[in-house]
Short mmCIF file of C-alpha atoms and ligand atoms in Angstrom, two decimals:
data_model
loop_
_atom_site.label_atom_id
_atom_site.label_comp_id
_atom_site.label_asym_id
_atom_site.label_seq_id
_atom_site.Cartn_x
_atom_site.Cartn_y
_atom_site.Cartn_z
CA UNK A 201 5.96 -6.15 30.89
CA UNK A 202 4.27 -5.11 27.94
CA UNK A 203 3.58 -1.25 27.87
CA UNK A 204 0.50 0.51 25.97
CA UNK A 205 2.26 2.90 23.20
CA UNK A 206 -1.46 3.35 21.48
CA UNK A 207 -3.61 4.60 24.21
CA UNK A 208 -7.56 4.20 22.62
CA UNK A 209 -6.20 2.79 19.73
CA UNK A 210 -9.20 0.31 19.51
CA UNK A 211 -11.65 3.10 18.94
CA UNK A 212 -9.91 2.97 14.92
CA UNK A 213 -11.41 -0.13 14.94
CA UNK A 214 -15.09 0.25 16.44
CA UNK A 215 -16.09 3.12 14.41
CA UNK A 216 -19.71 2.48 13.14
CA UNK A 217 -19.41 2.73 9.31
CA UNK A 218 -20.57 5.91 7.45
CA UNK A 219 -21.10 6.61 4.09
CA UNK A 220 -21.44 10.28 3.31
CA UNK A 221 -20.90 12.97 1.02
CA UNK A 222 -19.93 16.74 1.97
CA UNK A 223 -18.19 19.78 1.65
CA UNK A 224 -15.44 20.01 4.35
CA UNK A 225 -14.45 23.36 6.27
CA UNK A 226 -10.83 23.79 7.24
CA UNK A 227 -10.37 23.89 11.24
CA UNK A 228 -6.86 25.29 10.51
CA UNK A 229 -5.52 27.12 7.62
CA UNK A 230 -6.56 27.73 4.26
CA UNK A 231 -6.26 25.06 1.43
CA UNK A 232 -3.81 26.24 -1.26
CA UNK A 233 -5.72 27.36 -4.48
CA UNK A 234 -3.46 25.75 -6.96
CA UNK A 235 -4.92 22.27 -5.29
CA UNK A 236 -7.44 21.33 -8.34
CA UNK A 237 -7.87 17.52 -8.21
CA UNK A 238 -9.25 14.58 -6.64
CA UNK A 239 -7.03 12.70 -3.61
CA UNK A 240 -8.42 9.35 -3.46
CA UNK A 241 -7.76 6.55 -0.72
CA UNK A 242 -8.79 2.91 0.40
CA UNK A 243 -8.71 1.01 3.61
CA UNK A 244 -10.35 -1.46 5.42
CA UNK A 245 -13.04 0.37 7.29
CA UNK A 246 -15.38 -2.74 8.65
CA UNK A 247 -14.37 -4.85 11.28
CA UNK A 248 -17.78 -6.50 12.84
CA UNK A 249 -20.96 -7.44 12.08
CA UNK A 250 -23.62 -9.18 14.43
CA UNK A 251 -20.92 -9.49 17.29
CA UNK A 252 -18.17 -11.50 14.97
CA UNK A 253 -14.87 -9.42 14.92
CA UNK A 254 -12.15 -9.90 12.30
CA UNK A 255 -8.63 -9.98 14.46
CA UNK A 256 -6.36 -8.77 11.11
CA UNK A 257 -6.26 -4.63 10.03
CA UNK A 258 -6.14 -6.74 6.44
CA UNK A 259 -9.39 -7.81 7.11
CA UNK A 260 -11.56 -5.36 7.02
CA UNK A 261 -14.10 -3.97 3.92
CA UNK A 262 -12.61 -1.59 1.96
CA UNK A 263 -14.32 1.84 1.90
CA UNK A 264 -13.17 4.47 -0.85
CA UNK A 265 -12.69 8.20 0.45
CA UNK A 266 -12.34 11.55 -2.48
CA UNK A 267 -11.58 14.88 -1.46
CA UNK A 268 -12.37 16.81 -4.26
CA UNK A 269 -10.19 19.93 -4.78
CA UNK A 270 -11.41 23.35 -7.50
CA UNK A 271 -13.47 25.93 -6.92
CA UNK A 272 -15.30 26.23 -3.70
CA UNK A 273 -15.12 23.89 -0.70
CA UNK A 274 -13.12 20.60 -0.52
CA UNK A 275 -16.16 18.08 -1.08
CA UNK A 276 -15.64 14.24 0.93
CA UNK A 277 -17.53 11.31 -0.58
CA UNK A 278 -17.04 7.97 1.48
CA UNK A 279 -18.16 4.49 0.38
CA UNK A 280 -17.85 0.87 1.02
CA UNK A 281 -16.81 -0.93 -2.58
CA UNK A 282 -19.77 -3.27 -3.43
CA UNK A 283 -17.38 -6.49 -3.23
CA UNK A 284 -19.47 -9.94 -3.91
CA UNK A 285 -18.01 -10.15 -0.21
CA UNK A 286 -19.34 -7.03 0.99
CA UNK A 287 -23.12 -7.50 -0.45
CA UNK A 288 -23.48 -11.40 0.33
CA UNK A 289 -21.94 -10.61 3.93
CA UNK A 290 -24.26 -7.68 4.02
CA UNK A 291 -27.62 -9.41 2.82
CA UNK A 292 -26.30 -12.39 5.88
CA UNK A 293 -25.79 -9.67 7.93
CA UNK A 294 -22.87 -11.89 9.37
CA UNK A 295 -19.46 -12.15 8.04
CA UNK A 296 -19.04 -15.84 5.72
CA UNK A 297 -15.89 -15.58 3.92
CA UNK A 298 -12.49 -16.71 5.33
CA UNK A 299 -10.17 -13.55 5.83
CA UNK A 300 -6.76 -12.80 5.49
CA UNK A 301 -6.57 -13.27 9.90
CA UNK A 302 -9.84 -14.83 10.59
CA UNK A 303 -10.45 -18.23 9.87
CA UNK A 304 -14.69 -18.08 8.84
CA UNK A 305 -15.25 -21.45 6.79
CA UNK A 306 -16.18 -19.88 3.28
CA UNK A 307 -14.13 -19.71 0.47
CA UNK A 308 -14.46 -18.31 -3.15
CA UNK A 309 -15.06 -21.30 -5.46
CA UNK A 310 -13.40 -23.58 -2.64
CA UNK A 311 -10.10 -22.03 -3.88
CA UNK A 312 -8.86 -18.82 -2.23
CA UNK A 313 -10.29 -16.02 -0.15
CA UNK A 314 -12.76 -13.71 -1.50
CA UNK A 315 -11.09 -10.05 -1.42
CA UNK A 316 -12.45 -7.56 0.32
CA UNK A 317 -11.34 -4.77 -1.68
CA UNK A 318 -9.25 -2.76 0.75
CA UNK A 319 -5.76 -1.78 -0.36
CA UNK A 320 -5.57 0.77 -3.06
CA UNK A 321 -6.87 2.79 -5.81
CA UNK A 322 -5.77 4.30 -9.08
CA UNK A 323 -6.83 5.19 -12.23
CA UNK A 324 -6.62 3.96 -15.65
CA UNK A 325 -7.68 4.09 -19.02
CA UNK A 326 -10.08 7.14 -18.03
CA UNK A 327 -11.56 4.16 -15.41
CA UNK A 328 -10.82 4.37 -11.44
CA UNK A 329 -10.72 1.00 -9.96
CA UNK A 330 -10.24 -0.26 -6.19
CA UNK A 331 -7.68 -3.24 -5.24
CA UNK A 332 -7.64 -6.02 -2.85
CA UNK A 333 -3.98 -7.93 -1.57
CA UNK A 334 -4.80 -10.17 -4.88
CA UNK A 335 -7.89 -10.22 -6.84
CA UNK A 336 -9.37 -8.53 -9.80
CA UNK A 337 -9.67 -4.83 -9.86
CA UNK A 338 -13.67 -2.95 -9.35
CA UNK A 339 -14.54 -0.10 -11.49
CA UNK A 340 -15.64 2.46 -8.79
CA UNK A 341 -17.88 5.62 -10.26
CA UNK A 342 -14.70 8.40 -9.84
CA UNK A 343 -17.29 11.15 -8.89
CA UNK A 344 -19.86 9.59 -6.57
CA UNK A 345 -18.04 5.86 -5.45
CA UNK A 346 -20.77 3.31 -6.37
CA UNK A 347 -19.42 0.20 -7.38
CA UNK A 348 -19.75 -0.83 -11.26
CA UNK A 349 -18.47 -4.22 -11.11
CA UNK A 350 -15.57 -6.21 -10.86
CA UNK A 351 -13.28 -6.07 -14.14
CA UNK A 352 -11.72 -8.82 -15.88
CA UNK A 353 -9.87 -5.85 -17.81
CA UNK A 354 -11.68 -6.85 -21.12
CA UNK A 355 -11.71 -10.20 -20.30
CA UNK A 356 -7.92 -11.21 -20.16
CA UNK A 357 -8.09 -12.03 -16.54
CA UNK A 358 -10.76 -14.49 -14.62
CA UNK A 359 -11.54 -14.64 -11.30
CA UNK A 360 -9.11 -16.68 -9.89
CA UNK A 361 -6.42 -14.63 -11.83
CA UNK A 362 -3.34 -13.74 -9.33
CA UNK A 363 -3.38 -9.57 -9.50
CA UNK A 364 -1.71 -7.80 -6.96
CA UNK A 365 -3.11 -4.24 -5.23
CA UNK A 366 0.13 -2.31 -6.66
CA UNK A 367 -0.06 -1.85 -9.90
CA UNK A 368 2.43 0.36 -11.82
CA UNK A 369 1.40 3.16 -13.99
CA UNK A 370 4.25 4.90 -16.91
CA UNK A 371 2.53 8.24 -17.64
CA UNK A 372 4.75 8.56 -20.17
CA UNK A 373 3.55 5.76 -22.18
CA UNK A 374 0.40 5.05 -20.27
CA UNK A 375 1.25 1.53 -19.56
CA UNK A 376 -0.09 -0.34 -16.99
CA UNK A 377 2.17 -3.04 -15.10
CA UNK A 378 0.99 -5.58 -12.42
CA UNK A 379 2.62 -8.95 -10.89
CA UNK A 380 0.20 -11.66 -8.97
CA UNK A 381 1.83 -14.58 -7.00
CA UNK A 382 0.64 -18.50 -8.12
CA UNK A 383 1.29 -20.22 -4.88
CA UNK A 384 0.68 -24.10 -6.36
CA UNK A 385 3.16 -26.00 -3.75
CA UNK A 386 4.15 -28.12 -6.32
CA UNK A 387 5.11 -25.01 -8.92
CA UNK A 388 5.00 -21.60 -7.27
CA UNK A 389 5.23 -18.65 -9.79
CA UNK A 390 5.34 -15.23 -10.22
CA UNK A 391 3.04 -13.83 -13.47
CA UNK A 392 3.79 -10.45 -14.62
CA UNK A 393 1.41 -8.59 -16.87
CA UNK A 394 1.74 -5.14 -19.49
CA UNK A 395 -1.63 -3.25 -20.02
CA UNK A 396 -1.18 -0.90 -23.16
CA UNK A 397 -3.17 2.68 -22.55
CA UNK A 398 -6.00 1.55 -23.78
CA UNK A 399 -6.38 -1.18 -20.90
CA UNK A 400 -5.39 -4.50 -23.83
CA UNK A 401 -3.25 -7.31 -22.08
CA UNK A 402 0.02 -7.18 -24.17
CA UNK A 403 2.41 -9.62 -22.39
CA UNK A 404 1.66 -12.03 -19.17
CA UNK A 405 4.82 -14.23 -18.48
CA UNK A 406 5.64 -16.43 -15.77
CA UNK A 407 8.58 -17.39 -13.68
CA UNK A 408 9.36 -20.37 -11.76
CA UNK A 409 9.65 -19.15 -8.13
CA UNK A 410 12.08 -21.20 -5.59
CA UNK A 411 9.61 -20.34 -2.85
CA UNK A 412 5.85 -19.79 -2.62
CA UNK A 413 6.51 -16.69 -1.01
CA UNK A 414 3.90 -13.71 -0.18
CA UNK A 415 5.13 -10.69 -2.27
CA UNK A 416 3.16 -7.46 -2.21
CA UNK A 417 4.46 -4.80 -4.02
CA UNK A 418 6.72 -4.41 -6.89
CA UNK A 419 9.12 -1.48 -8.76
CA UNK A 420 9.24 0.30 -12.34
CA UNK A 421 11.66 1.52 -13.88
CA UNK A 422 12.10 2.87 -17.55
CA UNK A 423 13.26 -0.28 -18.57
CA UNK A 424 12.44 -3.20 -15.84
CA UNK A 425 10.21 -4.70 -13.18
CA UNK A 426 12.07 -5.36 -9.83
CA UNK A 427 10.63 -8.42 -7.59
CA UNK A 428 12.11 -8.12 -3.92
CA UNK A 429 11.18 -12.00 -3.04
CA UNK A 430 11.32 -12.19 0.79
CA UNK A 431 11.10 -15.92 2.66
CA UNK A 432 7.64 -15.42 3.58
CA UNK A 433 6.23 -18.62 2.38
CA UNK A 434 2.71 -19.29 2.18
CA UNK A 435 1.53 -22.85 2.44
CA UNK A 436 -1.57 -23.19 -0.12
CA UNK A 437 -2.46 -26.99 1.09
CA UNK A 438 -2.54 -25.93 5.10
CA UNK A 439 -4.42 -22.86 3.72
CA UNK A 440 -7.00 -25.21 2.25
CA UNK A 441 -7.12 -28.73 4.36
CA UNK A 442 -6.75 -27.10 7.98
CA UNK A 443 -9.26 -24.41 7.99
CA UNK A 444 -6.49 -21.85 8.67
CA UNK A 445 -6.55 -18.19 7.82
CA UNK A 446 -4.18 -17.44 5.52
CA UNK A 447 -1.45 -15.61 8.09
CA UNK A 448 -1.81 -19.03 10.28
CA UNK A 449 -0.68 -20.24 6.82
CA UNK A 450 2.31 -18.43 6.72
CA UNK A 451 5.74 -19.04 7.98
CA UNK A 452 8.97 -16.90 8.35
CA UNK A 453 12.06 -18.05 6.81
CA UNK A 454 14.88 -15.74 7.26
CA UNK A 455 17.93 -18.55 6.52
CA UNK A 456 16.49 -18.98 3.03
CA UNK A 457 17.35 -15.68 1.91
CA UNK A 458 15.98 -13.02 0.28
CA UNK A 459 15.96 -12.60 -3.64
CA UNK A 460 15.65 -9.25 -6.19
CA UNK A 461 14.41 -10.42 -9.59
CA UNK A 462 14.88 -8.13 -12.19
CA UNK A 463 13.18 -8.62 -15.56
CA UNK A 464 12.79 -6.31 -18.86
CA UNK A 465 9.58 -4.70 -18.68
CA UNK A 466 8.74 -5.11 -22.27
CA UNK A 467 9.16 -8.83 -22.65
CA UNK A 468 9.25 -9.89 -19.17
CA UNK A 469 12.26 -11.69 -19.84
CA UNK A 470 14.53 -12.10 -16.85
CA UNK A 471 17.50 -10.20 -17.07
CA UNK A 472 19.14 -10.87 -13.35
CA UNK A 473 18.58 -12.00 -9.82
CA UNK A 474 20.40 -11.61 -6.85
CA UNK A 475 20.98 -13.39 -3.52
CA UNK A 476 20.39 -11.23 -0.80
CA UNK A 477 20.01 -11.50 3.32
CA UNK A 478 16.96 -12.67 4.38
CA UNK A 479 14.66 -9.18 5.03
CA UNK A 480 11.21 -8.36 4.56
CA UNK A 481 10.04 -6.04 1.45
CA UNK A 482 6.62 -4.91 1.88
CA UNK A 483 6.68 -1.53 -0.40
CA UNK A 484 9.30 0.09 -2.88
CA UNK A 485 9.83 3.88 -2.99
CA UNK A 486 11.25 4.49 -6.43
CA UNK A 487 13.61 2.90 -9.10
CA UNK A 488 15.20 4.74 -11.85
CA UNK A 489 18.16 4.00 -14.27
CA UNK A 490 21.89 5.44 -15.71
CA UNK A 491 23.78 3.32 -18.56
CA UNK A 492 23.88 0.10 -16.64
CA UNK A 493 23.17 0.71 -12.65
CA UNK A 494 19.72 0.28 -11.76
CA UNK A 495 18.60 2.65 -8.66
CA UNK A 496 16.46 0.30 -6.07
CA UNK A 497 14.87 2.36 -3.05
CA UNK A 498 13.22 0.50 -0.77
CA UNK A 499 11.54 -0.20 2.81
CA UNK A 500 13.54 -3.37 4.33
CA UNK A 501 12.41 -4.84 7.14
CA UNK A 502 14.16 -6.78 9.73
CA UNK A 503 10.56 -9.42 9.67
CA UNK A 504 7.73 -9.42 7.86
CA UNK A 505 5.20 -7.09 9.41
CA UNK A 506 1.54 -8.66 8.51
CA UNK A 507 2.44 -10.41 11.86
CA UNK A 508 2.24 -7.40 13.83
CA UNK A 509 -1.50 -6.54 11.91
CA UNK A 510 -3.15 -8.35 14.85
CA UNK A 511 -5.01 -9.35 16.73
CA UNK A 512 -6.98 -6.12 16.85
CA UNK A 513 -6.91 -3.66 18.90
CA UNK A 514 -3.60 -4.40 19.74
CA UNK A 515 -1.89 -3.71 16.81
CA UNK A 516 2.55 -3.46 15.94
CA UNK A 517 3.01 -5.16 20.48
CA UNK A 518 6.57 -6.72 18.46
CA UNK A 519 7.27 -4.74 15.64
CA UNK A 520 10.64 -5.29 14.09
CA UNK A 521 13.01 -1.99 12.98
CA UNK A 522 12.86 -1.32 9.75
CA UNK A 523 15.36 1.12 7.16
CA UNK A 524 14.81 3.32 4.27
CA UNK A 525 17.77 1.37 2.21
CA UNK A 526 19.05 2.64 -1.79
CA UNK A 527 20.34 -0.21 -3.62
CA UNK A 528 22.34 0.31 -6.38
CA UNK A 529 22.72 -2.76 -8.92
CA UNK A 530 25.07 -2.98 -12.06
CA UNK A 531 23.05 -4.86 -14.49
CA UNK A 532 26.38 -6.29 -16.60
CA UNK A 533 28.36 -6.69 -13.77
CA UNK A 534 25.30 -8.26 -12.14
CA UNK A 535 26.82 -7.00 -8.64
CA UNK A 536 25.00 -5.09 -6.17
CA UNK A 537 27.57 -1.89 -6.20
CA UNK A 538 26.48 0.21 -3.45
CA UNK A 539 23.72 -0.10 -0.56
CA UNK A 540 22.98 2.87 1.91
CA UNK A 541 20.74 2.02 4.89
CA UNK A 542 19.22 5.49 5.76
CA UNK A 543 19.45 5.81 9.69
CA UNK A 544 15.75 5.66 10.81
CA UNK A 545 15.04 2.47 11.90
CA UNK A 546 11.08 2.75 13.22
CA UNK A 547 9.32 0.19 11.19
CA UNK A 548 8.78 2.85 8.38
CA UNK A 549 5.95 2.21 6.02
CA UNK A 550 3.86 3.89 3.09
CA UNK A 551 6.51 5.66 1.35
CA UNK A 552 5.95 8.32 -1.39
CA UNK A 553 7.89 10.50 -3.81
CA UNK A 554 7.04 13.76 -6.11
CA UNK A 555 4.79 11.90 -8.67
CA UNK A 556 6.74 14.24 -11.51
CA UNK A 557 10.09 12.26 -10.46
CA UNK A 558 8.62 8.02 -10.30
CA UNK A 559 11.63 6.17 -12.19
CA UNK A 560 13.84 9.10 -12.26
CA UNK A 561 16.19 10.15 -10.20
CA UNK A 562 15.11 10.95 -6.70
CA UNK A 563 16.31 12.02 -3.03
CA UNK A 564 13.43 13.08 -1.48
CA UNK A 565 10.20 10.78 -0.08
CA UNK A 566 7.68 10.76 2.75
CA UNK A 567 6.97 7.70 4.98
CA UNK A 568 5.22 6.73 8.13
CA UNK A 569 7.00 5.34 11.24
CA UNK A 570 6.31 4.50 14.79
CA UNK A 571 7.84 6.18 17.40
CA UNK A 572 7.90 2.99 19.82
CA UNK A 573 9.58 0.79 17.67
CA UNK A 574 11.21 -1.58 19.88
CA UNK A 575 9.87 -1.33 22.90
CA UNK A 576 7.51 -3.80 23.73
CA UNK A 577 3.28 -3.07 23.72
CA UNK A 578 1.11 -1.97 21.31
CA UNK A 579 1.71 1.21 19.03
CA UNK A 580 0.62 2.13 15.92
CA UNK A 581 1.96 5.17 13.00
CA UNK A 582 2.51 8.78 14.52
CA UNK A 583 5.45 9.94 12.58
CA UNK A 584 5.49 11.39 9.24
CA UNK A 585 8.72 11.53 7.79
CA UNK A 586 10.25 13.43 5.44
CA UNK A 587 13.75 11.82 3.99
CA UNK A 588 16.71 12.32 1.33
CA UNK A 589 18.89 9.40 -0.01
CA UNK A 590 21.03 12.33 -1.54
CA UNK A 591 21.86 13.84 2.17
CA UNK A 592 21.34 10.15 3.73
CA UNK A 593 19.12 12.30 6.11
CA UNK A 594 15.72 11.65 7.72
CA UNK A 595 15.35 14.35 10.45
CA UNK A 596 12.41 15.92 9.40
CA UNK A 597 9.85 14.30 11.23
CA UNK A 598 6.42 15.73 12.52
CA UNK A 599 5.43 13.84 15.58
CA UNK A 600 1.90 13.23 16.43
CA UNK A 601 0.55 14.25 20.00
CA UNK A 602 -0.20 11.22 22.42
CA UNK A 603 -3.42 9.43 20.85
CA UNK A 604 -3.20 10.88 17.65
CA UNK A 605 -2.07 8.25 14.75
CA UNK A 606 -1.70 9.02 11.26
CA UNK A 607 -2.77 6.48 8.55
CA UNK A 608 -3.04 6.08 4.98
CA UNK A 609 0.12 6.84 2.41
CA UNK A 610 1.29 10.09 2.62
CA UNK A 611 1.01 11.40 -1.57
CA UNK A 612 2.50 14.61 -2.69
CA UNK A 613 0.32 17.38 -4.17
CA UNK A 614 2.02 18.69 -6.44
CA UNK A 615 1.62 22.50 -7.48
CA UNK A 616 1.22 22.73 -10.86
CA UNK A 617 3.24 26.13 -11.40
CA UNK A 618 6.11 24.09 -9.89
CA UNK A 619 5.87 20.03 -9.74
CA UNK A 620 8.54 19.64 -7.20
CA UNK A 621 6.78 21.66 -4.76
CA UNK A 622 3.26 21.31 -3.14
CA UNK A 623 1.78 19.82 -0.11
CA UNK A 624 1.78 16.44 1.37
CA UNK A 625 -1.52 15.01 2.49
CA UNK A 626 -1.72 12.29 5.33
CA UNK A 627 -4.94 10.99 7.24
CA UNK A 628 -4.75 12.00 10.72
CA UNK A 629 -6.66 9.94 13.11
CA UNK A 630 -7.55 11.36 17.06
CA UNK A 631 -8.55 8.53 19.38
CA UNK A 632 -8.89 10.65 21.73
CA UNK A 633 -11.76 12.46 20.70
CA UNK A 634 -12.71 9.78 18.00
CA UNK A 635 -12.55 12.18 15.44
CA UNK A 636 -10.48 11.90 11.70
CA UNK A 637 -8.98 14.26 9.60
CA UNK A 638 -7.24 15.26 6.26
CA UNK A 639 -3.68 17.36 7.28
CA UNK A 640 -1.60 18.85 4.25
CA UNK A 641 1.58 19.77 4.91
CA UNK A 642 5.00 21.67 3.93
CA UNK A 643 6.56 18.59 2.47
CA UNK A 644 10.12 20.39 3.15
CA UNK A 645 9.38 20.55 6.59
CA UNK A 646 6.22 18.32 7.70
CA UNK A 647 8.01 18.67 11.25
CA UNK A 648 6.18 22.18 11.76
CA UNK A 649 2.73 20.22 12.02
CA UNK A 650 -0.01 20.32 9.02
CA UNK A 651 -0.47 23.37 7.68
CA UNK A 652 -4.14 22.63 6.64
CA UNK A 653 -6.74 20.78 8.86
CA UNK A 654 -9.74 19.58 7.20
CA UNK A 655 -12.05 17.55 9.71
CA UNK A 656 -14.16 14.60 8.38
CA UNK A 657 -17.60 14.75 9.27
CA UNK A 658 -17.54 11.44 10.74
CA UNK A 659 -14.33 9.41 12.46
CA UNK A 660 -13.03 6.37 9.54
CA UNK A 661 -9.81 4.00 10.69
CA UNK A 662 -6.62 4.51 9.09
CA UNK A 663 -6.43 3.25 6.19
CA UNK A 664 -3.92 1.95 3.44
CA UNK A 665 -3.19 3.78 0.20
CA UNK A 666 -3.84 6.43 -1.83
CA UNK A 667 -3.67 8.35 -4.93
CA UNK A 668 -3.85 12.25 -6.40
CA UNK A 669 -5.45 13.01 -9.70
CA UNK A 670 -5.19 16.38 -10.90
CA UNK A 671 -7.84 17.52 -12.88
CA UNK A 672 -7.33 17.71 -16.84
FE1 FE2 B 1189 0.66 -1.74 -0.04
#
């Protein structure tokens, strides 16, 4: 008998939108004054129009959120990204485009699904642009969130371009890197592309995949790009002839195994692959390099988990465990020489590290989890987690009261005095009172409870991922 882990849960889901712009008061605490930046996030934030009802979190329009940090109050913008979707859909006033879990009949140009903007955001090239699961990028207005237009990044990329929502940034060398997955039955492959700074395509290459298999993040290191390939195969002709959504058009298959590409960043050549057990990859956490070994941390996953994204309300009923793991790989030996499962095991998600430290050597990162991993009925995130691969440990862990759920990727703060030290910043969502909020906390010990509170004006759903930018 199936219990109910997520009491009110499908008031995330039911919140009229609202698009606002304000200066926030802290319920609790006092926002640190070395905070001067702007913490930006995406998610999908509408679920119905006119009575329909999309059944997949995936689903949903993406709406942008800022908190701008300086002098003065913390100021909140929210705004839905002006997605061809979004303004046909909202001119209809009825959703028309097939969705990642809802089968409506429309497609873009009869070929794939028109994105609705609602995974990520980052900067780039003094631009800010929003991401969908695969599509091109929109320039979003970094100060007030209106929508400029969809970007072709100068033109090297067309609308039917495969471009993933993680893209890689070196702020070293102020690179951008980004994958997309071809899924052509006949010739799956997997297109990786290197941005210079100043936004100019330098390399796309493609790779034969052995699967058409639905990949959605990828790592960086100093010298690499790391593909974790997981047996989640997507089948393009069911996708098109049967009217399915796409997750209808996806199957699991674990006995085909699991593969990590690794190719040289520069060239895109590959350099190695391995063959490993067949586990589910949605999001990296960091990779960095010494002499030959090649530092992999990752989420694995016992299943894929887009599975467990419906049908709304009732959201994670079979969610599989899940593991912090460390991989480490020795590129001339081409030999995985060490792997270190970290013991938490509640479907972790959205992990994070110091920014300072991305493909260097780190212990510590931040993740969500859910407490009622394996246990039958609907649940949803209420853990933040703080962990080490140094200490294997993950026992710092702030757990959210009954009804409260936390969303969004946790991102570190950094202080500027001291990078490795700051705040961590996680979306905080109350069904009980149907009320959302911003909580920063002591990223050394996020078990104490946020530190900060900053209340939105109005309740938003959890959403998926965001991003800090400190001010220049
Ligand atoms: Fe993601």
């Amino acid at each position: 008998m199936a219990s109910d882990y997520a009491p009110f849960l499908e008031r995330a889901f039911s919140i009229p939108p609202a698009e606002d712009s304000y200066a926030m008061t802290p319920s609790s605490g006092e926002v640190p004054r070395y905070l001067t930046g702007t913490y930006y996030l995406n998610g999908p934030c509408l679920f119905s129009r006119s009575g329909q009802t999309y059944r997949h979190w995936l689903d949903g329009d993406g709406m942008v959120t800022a908190l701008r940090f300086g002098d003065g109050p913390v100021h909140c913008t929210h705004r839905f990204v002006r997605s061809s979707k979004f303004v046909e859909e909202e001119a209809a006033g009825r959703f028309l485009y097939r969705a990642f879990g809802t089968p409506f009949e429309k497609l873009k140009r009869g070929l794939g699904l028109e994105s609705p903007v609602n995974v990520s955001v980052y900067p780039f090239g003094g631009k800010l642009y929003a991401f969908g699961e695969q599509g091109l990028p929109w320039e979003i207005d970094p100060v007030t969130l209106e929508t400029r237009g969809e970007s072709s990044m100068g033109g090297r990329l067309n609308a039917v371009t495969p471009f993933s929502a993680h893209p890689k940034f070196d702020p070293h060398t102020g690179e951008m890197f980004n994958f997309g997955i071809a899924y052509a039955a006949a010739e799956p492959l997997l297109n990786v592309y290197r941005f210079d700074a100043q936004g100019v395509l330098r390399s796309r290459v493609r790779h034969k995949l052995e699967y058409p298999c639905s990949v959605h993040d990828f790592g960086l290191s100093p010298s690499y790009t790391v593909h974790y390939l997981s047996p989640h195969l997507l089948d393009m002709a069911g996708l098109m002839r049967g009217g399915k959504s796409l997750m209808e058009a996806m199957r699991w298959e674990p006995e085909s195994g699991s593969r990590l590409m690794i190719l040289r960043r520069d060239t895109g050549e590959l350099v190695t692959a391995f063959h490993l057990d067949g586990k589910y990859c949605l999001h990296l956490i960091n990779c960095f390099e010494s002499g030959p070994l090649l530092t992999v941390d990752l989420l694995e996953l016992d299943e894929p988990v887009y599975g467990q994204y419906q049908v709304i309300p009732d959201l994670f009923t079979d969610v599989a465990e899940g593991y912090p793991v460390r991989m480490v790989l020795d590129l001339e030996r081409r030999k995985v020489v060490e792997r270190c499962e970290l013991p938490y095991r509640l479907s972790p998600d959205f992990a994070t590290i110091i920014p300072d430290l991305f493909m260097r050597r780190t212990s510590d990162f931040w993740m969500l989890g859910i407490s009622a991993t394996g246990r039958p009925g609907r649940k949803f995130f209420d853990q933040l987690v703080h962990g080490s691969f140094e200490s294997a440990r993950v026992d710092d862990i702030f757990q959210a009261p009954p009804g409260v759920y936390l969303g969004g990727e946790p991102v570190f703060l950094p202080d500027p005095a001291d990078p490795h030290h700051g705040s961590v910043i996680c979306q905080i969502f109350d069904a009980n009172r149907t009320s959302s909020a911003f909580g920063l906390f002591d990223p050394f010990h996020v078990a104490a409870g946020p530190r900060v509170v900053l209340p939105q004006r109005h309740a938003s759903p959890p959403c998926f991922h965001s991003c800090w930018v400190p001010m220049n």
